[in-house]
Short mmCIF file of C-alpha atoms in Angstrom, two decimals:
data_model
loop_
_atom_site.label_atom_id
_atom_site.label_comp_id
_atom_site.label_asym_id
_atom_site.label_seq_id
_atom_site.Cartn_x
_atom_site.Cartn_y
_atom_site.Cartn_z
CA MET J 565 133.03 74.10 -38.81
CA ALA J 566 130.38 74.95 -36.29
CA GLU J 567 127.80 75.05 -39.30
CA ARG J 568 128.87 71.31 -39.89
CA GLU J 569 128.67 69.86 -36.67
CA ARG J 570 125.21 70.80 -35.79
CA VAL J 571 124.42 69.32 -39.32
CA VAL J 572 125.91 66.21 -37.86
CA ARG J 573 124.09 66.46 -34.50
CA MET J 574 120.75 66.99 -36.69
CA SER J 575 121.35 63.57 -38.57
CA VAL J 576 118.21 61.78 -38.36
CA GLU J 577 120.25 58.28 -38.98
CA GLN J 578 121.55 58.53 -35.40
CA PRO J 579 118.31 58.00 -33.84
CA LEU J 580 117.33 54.62 -35.80
CA TRP J 581 120.41 53.26 -34.87
CA ARG J 582 119.22 53.58 -31.16
CA ALA J 583 116.04 52.32 -32.32
CA LEU J 584 117.60 49.26 -33.84
CA THR J 585 120.40 48.54 -30.87
CA GLY J 586 116.77 48.55 -28.47
CA TYR J 587 114.89 46.58 -31.19
CA ARG J 588 117.17 43.65 -31.30
CA VAL J 589 117.89 43.08 -27.31
CA LEU J 590 113.69 43.48 -26.97
CA THR J 591 113.17 40.94 -29.81
CA MET J 592 115.56 38.71 -28.17
CA VAL J 593 114.66 38.30 -24.43
CA TYR J 594 110.69 38.15 -27.15
CA ALA J 595 111.87 34.98 -29.08
CA VAL J 596 113.40 33.89 -25.46
CA LEU J 597 110.39 34.05 -23.34
CA ILE J 598 108.46 32.51 -26.14
CA PHE J 599 110.06 29.39 -25.97
CA GLY J 600 110.05 29.31 -22.60
CA PHE J 601 106.36 29.67 -22.34
CA GLY J 602 105.91 26.69 -25.07
CA ARG J 603 108.72 24.44 -24.29
CA GLU J 604 106.87 21.69 -24.01
CA ALA J 605 105.71 21.17 -27.39
CA PHE J 606 108.90 21.00 -28.91
CA GLU J 607 110.14 17.77 -30.19
CA ARG J 608 113.66 18.44 -29.78
CA PRO J 609 114.00 21.61 -27.53
CA TRP J 610 118.21 21.09 -26.96
CA VAL J 611 117.99 22.33 -30.44
CA ALA J 612 116.44 25.51 -29.83
CA VAL J 613 117.85 26.18 -26.43
CA GLY J 614 121.33 25.82 -28.36
CA TYR J 615 119.90 28.35 -30.94
CA LEU J 616 118.90 30.81 -28.79
CA ALA J 617 122.09 30.68 -26.70
CA VAL J 618 124.07 31.64 -29.76
CA LEU J 619 121.30 34.73 -30.72
CA CYS J 620 122.00 35.91 -27.37
CA VAL J 621 125.35 35.97 -27.30
CA TRP J 622 125.70 37.17 -30.89
CA THR J 623 123.00 40.19 -29.73
CA PHE J 624 124.90 41.39 -26.63
CA ALA J 625 128.17 40.79 -28.53
CA THR J 626 127.23 42.79 -31.93
CA LEU J 627 125.18 45.83 -30.01
CA PRO J 628 128.51 48.25 -31.07
CA LYS J 629 128.01 47.13 -34.77
CA VAL J 630 124.34 48.76 -34.49
CA ALA J 631 125.47 51.88 -33.03
CA ASN J 632 126.30 53.37 -36.23
CA ALA J 633 126.62 53.46 -40.30
CA ALA J 634 130.34 53.15 -40.11
CA SER J 635 130.39 50.09 -37.73
CA CYS J 636 127.66 48.51 -39.54
CA THR J 637 129.91 46.71 -42.27
CA ARG J 638 128.68 44.48 -44.84
CA ARG J 639 130.50 41.62 -43.52
CA PHE J 640 128.24 42.35 -40.24
CA LEU J 641 124.95 42.85 -42.39
CA GLY J 642 125.10 39.24 -43.95
CA ALA J 643 126.64 37.09 -41.05
CA ASP J 644 123.50 38.53 -39.26
CA LEU J 645 121.34 38.12 -41.77
CA THR J 646 122.75 34.02 -41.50
CA VAL J 647 121.94 33.89 -38.07
CA ALA J 648 118.47 34.95 -38.43
CA LEU J 649 117.90 32.30 -41.61
CA VAL J 650 119.44 29.41 -39.81
CA GLY J 651 117.45 29.99 -37.11
CA ILE J 652 114.23 30.20 -39.65
CA LEU J 653 115.23 27.13 -41.11
CA LEU J 654 115.98 25.41 -37.91
CA THR J 655 112.28 25.81 -36.21
CA PRO J 656 111.08 22.66 -38.28
CA LEU J 657 114.01 20.68 -36.58
CA ALA J 658 113.50 21.62 -33.29
CA ASP J 659 109.56 21.59 -33.56
CA THR J 660 108.01 19.05 -36.15
CA ASP J 661 104.58 20.55 -35.60
CA ALA J 662 105.88 24.10 -36.77
CA GLN J 663 105.08 23.39 -40.52
CA THR J 664 101.59 22.19 -39.70
CA PHE J 665 100.68 25.21 -37.37
CA ASP J 666 101.52 28.77 -37.85
CA GLY J 667 103.60 29.11 -35.02
CA PRO J 668 106.65 31.57 -34.78
CA THR J 669 109.71 30.74 -35.64
CA LEU J 670 113.20 30.09 -33.26
CA PRO J 671 113.98 33.70 -33.78
CA SER J 672 110.41 35.16 -34.30
CA ILE J 673 110.22 38.73 -34.79
CA TRP J 674 114.14 39.55 -34.31
CA THR J 675 114.76 38.53 -37.67
CA ALA J 676 112.90 41.85 -38.87
CA GLY J 677 116.00 43.73 -37.12
CA SER J 678 118.33 42.15 -39.45
CA VAL J 679 116.36 43.55 -42.46
CA LEU J 680 116.17 47.05 -40.91
CA ALA J 681 119.61 47.39 -40.44
CA TYR J 682 120.08 46.19 -44.15
CA ALA J 683 117.26 49.55 -44.71
CA ILE J 684 119.01 51.83 -42.54
CA LYS J 685 122.22 51.15 -43.94
CA GLY J 686 121.87 51.10 -47.84
CA GLY J 687 118.17 51.72 -48.23
CA TRP J 688 115.72 50.74 -49.81
CA ARG J 689 117.62 48.35 -52.89
CA TRP J 690 119.56 46.40 -49.67
CA ALA J 691 116.01 46.45 -47.37
CA GLY J 692 114.55 44.47 -50.58
CA LEU J 693 117.41 41.96 -50.84
CA ALA J 694 117.26 41.05 -47.26
CA SER J 695 113.50 41.12 -47.21
CA SER J 696 113.19 38.33 -49.98
CA LEU J 697 115.74 36.22 -48.67
CA VAL J 698 113.64 36.37 -45.25
CA ALA J 699 110.92 35.51 -47.30
CA VAL J 700 112.41 32.48 -49.53
CA ALA J 701 113.63 30.94 -45.54
CA ASN J 702 109.82 31.56 -44.17
CA ILE J 703 108.39 29.54 -47.42
CA VAL J 704 111.07 27.11 -47.48
CA GLU J 705 110.18 26.54 -43.46
CA ARG J 706 106.64 26.40 -43.74
CA GLY J 707 106.26 23.94 -47.21
CA HIS J 708 103.17 24.84 -47.32
CA PRO J 709 102.27 28.41 -46.71
CA SER J 710 99.75 29.85 -45.37
CA ARG J 711 97.63 33.02 -45.91
CA ASP J 712 99.18 34.04 -42.64
CA THR J 713 102.30 33.68 -43.66
CA LEU J 714 102.25 35.14 -47.13
CA HIS J 715 100.37 38.07 -45.14
CA ASN J 716 103.58 38.13 -43.04
CA VAL J 717 105.97 37.68 -45.57
CA LEU J 718 104.87 40.40 -47.35
CA LEU J 719 104.43 43.06 -44.35
CA VAL J 720 108.13 43.04 -43.67
CA TRP J 721 108.74 43.21 -47.38
CA VAL J 722 107.24 46.53 -47.97
CA ALA J 723 107.81 47.97 -44.41
CA SER J 724 111.39 47.34 -45.10
CA ILE J 725 111.56 48.86 -48.45
CA ALA J 726 109.46 51.82 -47.75
CA ILE J 727 111.79 52.11 -44.50
CA GLY J 728 114.85 52.62 -46.58
CA TYR J 729 113.26 54.92 -48.96
CA VAL J 730 112.73 56.98 -46.24
CA VAL J 731 116.18 56.83 -45.10
CA GLU J 732 117.57 57.63 -48.51
CA VAL J 733 115.37 60.59 -48.85
CA ALA J 734 116.27 62.02 -45.04
CA ARG J 735 120.09 61.58 -46.47
CA ALA J 736 119.44 63.36 -49.54
CA SER J 737 117.85 66.56 -47.16
CA GLU J 738 120.71 66.46 -45.10
CA ARG J 739 123.46 66.88 -47.73
CA THR J 740 121.03 69.74 -49.22
CA LEU J 741 120.90 71.22 -45.86
CA ALA J 742 124.47 70.74 -45.23
CA ARG J 743 125.22 72.50 -48.48
CA ALA J 744 122.51 75.61 -47.66
CA LEU J 745 124.27 75.77 -43.85
CA GLU J 746 128.44 76.42 -45.97
CA ILE J 747 126.35 78.24 -48.21
CA GLU J 748 125.20 80.56 -45.86
CA ALA J 749 128.52 80.35 -43.67
CA ALA J 750 130.75 81.53 -47.09
CA THR J 751 127.97 84.26 -47.66
CA ARG J 752 128.38 86.24 -44.21
CA GLU J 753 132.27 85.80 -44.36
CA ARG J 754 132.11 87.43 -47.90
CA GLU J 755 130.00 90.10 -46.66
CA ARG J 756 132.24 90.59 -43.60
CA LEU J 757 135.43 90.58 -45.79
CA ALA J 758 133.42 93.11 -48.26
CA ARG J 759 133.04 95.27 -45.19
CA ASP J 760 136.89 95.29 -43.99
CA ILE J 761 137.73 96.18 -47.55
CA HIS J 762 135.31 98.87 -48.25
CA ASP J 763 136.58 100.39 -45.04
CA SER J 764 140.11 100.11 -45.79
CA VAL J 765 141.40 99.20 -48.81
CA LEU J 766 138.64 100.08 -51.44
CA GLN J 767 139.17 104.12 -49.80
CA VAL J 768 143.10 103.89 -49.63
CA LEU J 769 142.79 103.32 -53.93
CA ALA J 770 140.12 105.86 -54.06
CA MET J 771 142.11 108.24 -52.55
CA VAL J 772 145.02 107.60 -54.25
CA GLN J 773 143.32 107.80 -57.62
CA ARG J 774 141.61 111.21 -56.67
CA ARG J 775 145.35 113.18 -54.91
CA GLY J 776 147.20 111.05 -58.47
CA THR J 777 144.90 113.03 -61.17
CA ALA J 778 145.15 116.45 -58.66
CA ILE J 779 148.70 116.14 -58.74
CA GLY J 780 149.23 114.87 -62.55
CA GLY J 781 152.66 113.23 -64.16
CA GLU J 782 153.60 110.02 -63.38
CA ALA J 783 151.29 110.23 -60.58
CA ALA J 784 148.04 110.54 -62.42
CA GLU J 785 149.79 107.04 -64.17
CA LEU J 786 149.45 105.78 -60.54
CA GLY J 787 146.37 106.93 -59.68
CA ARG J 788 144.64 105.12 -63.11
CA MET J 789 146.05 101.88 -62.33
CA ALA J 790 144.39 102.64 -58.52
CA GLY J 791 141.24 104.01 -59.81
CA GLU J 792 141.28 100.24 -62.02
CA GLN J 793 141.84 97.64 -59.01
CA GLU J 794 139.39 100.01 -57.08
CA VAL J 795 136.88 99.03 -59.83
CA ALA J 796 138.18 95.77 -60.25
CA LEU J 797 138.45 95.02 -56.07
CA ARG J 798 134.45 96.30 -55.61
CA THR J 799 133.66 93.68 -58.80
CA LEU J 800 134.95 90.56 -56.99
CA VAL J 801 133.82 91.45 -53.47
CA ALA J 802 130.22 92.72 -55.04
CA GLY J 803 129.75 89.31 -57.48
CA GLY J 804 132.14 87.04 -56.51
CA LEU J 805 133.21 85.67 -59.85
CA THR J 806 136.14 83.54 -59.88
CA ARG J 807 138.42 81.92 -62.59
CA PRO J 808 136.68 78.42 -62.68
CA SER J 809 133.29 77.88 -64.06
CA LEU J 810 130.89 75.82 -61.72
CA VAL J 811 128.87 73.56 -63.15
CA SER J 812 126.36 70.85 -61.23
CA GLU J 813 125.71 67.17 -62.06
CA ASP J 814 123.35 64.89 -60.52
CA GLU J 815 125.58 61.95 -60.04
CA SER J 816 124.04 60.67 -57.65
CA GLU J 817 120.80 61.03 -55.16
CA GLY J 818 122.94 64.26 -53.99
CA ALA J 819 124.00 66.95 -56.08
CA VAL J 820 127.24 66.98 -56.86
CA VAL J 821 129.41 70.25 -58.16
CA ARG J 822 132.02 69.37 -60.59
CA VAL J 823 135.05 72.29 -61.00
CA VAL J 824 135.90 72.57 -64.78
CA ASP J 825 138.39 74.75 -65.51
CA VAL J 826 137.73 77.29 -68.42
CA ASP J 827 141.29 77.12 -70.13
CA ASP J 828 140.85 73.03 -70.68
CA GLU J 829 141.15 72.41 -74.10
CA ASP J 830 140.19 68.63 -73.61
CA ASP J 831 136.60 69.29 -71.72
CA ASP J 832 133.86 69.87 -73.33
CA SER J 833 131.74 70.89 -70.13
CA PRO J 834 129.91 74.05 -70.92
CA VAL J 835 131.25 77.72 -69.28
CA ASP J 836 130.19 80.55 -67.90
CA LEU J 837 130.93 83.56 -70.19
CA ARG J 838 130.57 85.77 -67.96
CA LEU J 839 134.01 84.15 -65.91
CA LEU J 840 136.25 85.00 -69.41
CA LEU J 841 134.87 88.57 -69.67
CA ALA J 842 135.44 89.96 -66.29
CA PRO J 843 138.94 90.31 -66.21
CA ARG J 844 137.77 92.64 -69.18
CA ALA J 845 136.21 95.40 -66.53
CA GLY J 846 138.07 98.18 -65.22
CA ALA J 847 138.04 101.68 -64.18
CA ARG J 848 137.02 102.41 -67.83
CA VAL J 849 135.22 99.60 -69.01
CA THR J 850 131.59 98.50 -67.59
CA LEU J 851 130.28 95.13 -67.78
CA SER J 852 126.80 94.47 -67.58
CA ASP J 853 125.75 90.68 -67.37
CA PRO J 854 122.42 88.83 -66.87
CA GLY J 855 123.20 87.69 -63.25
CA ALA J 856 122.69 83.84 -64.13
CA PRO J 857 125.40 81.96 -65.69
CA VAL J 858 125.58 82.41 -69.83
CA LEU J 859 127.08 79.01 -70.52
CA LEU J 860 128.70 78.42 -73.66
CA PRO J 861 130.65 75.23 -75.23
CA PRO J 862 134.42 76.29 -74.51
CA PRO J 863 135.42 76.97 -78.20
CA ALA J 864 132.71 79.63 -78.79
CA ALA J 865 133.30 80.93 -75.25
CA ARG J 866 136.80 81.26 -75.79
CA GLU J 867 136.53 82.91 -79.42
CA LEU J 868 133.92 84.82 -78.31
CA ALA J 869 135.89 86.24 -75.32
CA ALA J 870 138.71 86.74 -77.60
CA ALA J 871 136.66 88.91 -80.18
CA VAL J 872 135.62 91.45 -77.11
CA GLY J 873 139.25 91.54 -76.59
CA ALA J 874 140.41 92.64 -80.04
CA ALA J 875 136.96 95.15 -79.96
CA LEU J 876 138.28 96.57 -76.36
CA ASP J 877 141.94 96.98 -78.37
CA ASN J 878 140.38 98.98 -81.35
CA VAL J 879 138.70 100.96 -78.59
CA ARG J 880 141.74 101.86 -76.87
CA VAL J 881 143.79 102.19 -79.78
CA HIS J 882 141.83 104.66 -81.97
CA ALA J 883 139.47 106.13 -79.07
CA GLY J 884 142.40 107.30 -76.88
CA ASP J 885 142.95 106.46 -73.25
CA THR J 886 140.37 108.78 -71.86
CA ALA J 887 137.32 106.27 -73.63
CA GLN J 888 134.53 104.92 -71.76
CA ALA J 889 133.48 101.29 -72.85
CA TRP J 890 130.81 99.26 -72.00
CA ILE J 891 129.97 95.52 -72.54
CA LEU J 892 126.41 94.04 -72.37
CA VAL J 893 125.64 90.54 -72.20
CA GLU J 894 122.50 88.91 -73.62
CA GLU J 895 121.33 85.68 -73.15
CA TRP J 896 118.13 84.67 -75.59
CA PRO J 897 117.28 80.96 -75.91
CA ASP J 898 118.49 80.90 -79.28
CA GLU J 899 121.27 82.86 -79.36
CA VAL J 900 123.71 84.50 -76.90
CA ILE J 901 124.09 88.91 -78.11
CA VAL J 902 127.49 90.56 -76.53
CA THR J 903 127.77 94.33 -77.35
CA VAL J 904 130.65 96.33 -76.98
CA ARG J 905 130.08 100.22 -77.29
CA ASP J 906 132.25 102.95 -76.80
CA ASP J 907 132.16 106.99 -76.33
CA GLY J 908 134.77 107.40 -78.75
CA PRO J 909 134.89 109.99 -81.90
CA GLY J 910 133.82 106.69 -84.11
CA ILE J 911 134.89 105.51 -87.49
CA PRO J 912 135.03 107.28 -90.59
CA ASP J 913 133.11 106.45 -93.67
CA GLY J 914 135.71 104.00 -95.69
CA ARG J 915 137.87 103.90 -93.07
CA LEU J 916 137.10 100.10 -92.61
CA ALA J 917 138.12 99.14 -96.29
CA GLN J 918 140.87 101.57 -96.16
CA ALA J 919 142.66 99.31 -93.15
CA GLU J 920 142.08 95.89 -94.89
CA GLY J 921 143.84 97.70 -97.81
CA GLU J 922 146.39 98.42 -95.70
CA GLY J 923 146.82 94.90 -94.51
CA ARG J 924 144.84 95.99 -90.86
CA MET J 925 142.78 93.23 -90.44
CA GLY J 926 142.01 93.67 -86.71
CA VAL J 927 138.16 94.11 -87.31
CA ALA J 928 138.14 91.56 -90.35
CA LEU J 929 139.85 88.69 -88.78
CA SER J 930 140.05 89.35 -84.88
CA ILE J 931 136.13 89.94 -84.87
CA ARG J 932 134.42 89.15 -88.14
CA GLY J 933 136.48 86.25 -88.61
CA ARG J 934 136.01 84.73 -85.34
CA LEU J 935 132.17 85.14 -85.12
CA ARG J 936 132.14 83.52 -88.83
CA GLU J 937 134.10 80.43 -87.58
CA LEU J 938 131.30 79.73 -84.85
CA GLY J 939 128.59 80.12 -87.31
CA GLY J 940 127.51 84.11 -85.89
CA THR J 941 127.76 87.49 -87.12
CA ALA J 942 129.74 90.90 -86.23
CA GLU J 943 127.95 94.19 -87.07
CA LEU J 944 129.56 97.12 -86.33
CA ILE J 945 127.74 100.37 -85.96
CA SER J 946 129.67 103.86 -85.81
CA VAL J 947 128.64 107.67 -86.60
CA PRO J 948 131.38 109.94 -86.69
CA GLY J 949 131.32 111.76 -83.07
CA GLN J 950 129.26 109.52 -81.44
CA GLY J 951 130.89 106.43 -80.58
CA THR J 952 130.96 103.24 -81.90
CA GLU J 953 128.89 99.48 -81.54
CA VAL J 954 130.07 96.37 -82.22
CA GLU J 955 127.51 93.58 -82.05
CA LEU J 956 128.55 89.97 -81.86
CA LYS J 957 125.92 87.11 -82.16
CA VAL J 958 126.58 83.48 -81.47
CA PRO J 959 123.49 81.22 -82.31
CA ARG J 960 123.65 78.64 -79.46
CA GLY J 961 123.07 75.65 -82.39
CA LYS J 962 125.86 76.16 -83.96
CA ALA J 963 128.30 77.56 -81.08
CA GLY J 964 130.24 73.98 -80.96
CA ARG J 965 131.48 74.49 -84.07
CA GLY J 966 133.95 77.04 -83.45
CA ARG J 967 137.84 76.16 -82.88
#
């Protein structure tokens, strides 16, 4: 919360709104002074007096509207620009020589304040629209615009668009800064929790594992479970992996992060393979990944994770509960490779063919069959007495055609 409040105080918009408030008041006074010093030149001074009276009341009454972005609504912006345009178009009625000489209009440079409000509120597109309407009104008021008129119109148009663009860039920078501060705060909180967990929960689990193994019997099973939970908790604290997959999208000027459920069958957004493999890690299973998201289409990621699960099931069944297993995830430009290796006794020659003949299709269907449907391959290398290694390859170009 403190970080977010600091970002609000650092906002570049608020100083711009305060500057616009002062600008409107000063330019209103300027417009009144110009009329006061040159009122003898007006053929219908009562028109100018009436408009300037309305301009003064409107300026002071709407000061709260230009105090911040929330108060400055679209309806106000439209009414404010209308006041400026009406003043420009009334100038020839109050001074018939206004179309002959390049004198100031009734609102004078107060008009630029309306355009700047559009720029601060909506960016360069809104500024371009407002300045274009002001340009048309000035050209109509002059009848035959001179070079100075066109110069002034172009200056307001370019300046307002430039200010609007700067405001948009500043807003994007603020969003990025706010996100960075949130991540920094979350990281510090996670580090604090990790220290607390390390000093308490992990040490207790490690002690239960040691004592249970030493006592034996049912206590040994309890120790084994405590060891698995210790490894899982260490992985969670160190890596911060969570069940959802975060996929970034640039939907507007700022970055938007969309949450994708890896179990959603109807979502085609890529998911992180690491999140599906993280629950497989434990006291006897070590997971090594690239440290960056390994994105695959949801069907390919699920099938590949299921094949890894089948390989680990074979390790538990055939290598015994004491066997160690290692999962290695490799990401290449054209394919993803997952290797599952164990230190069990290995598979005797001819055992796989015999198992298929007996109707045991674990390797044939659960592993090779899944990879075949993904357009990939599954290679099994086993040396008796030296463990087994299963290499699963999924080419990226064909990965989207899985189940």
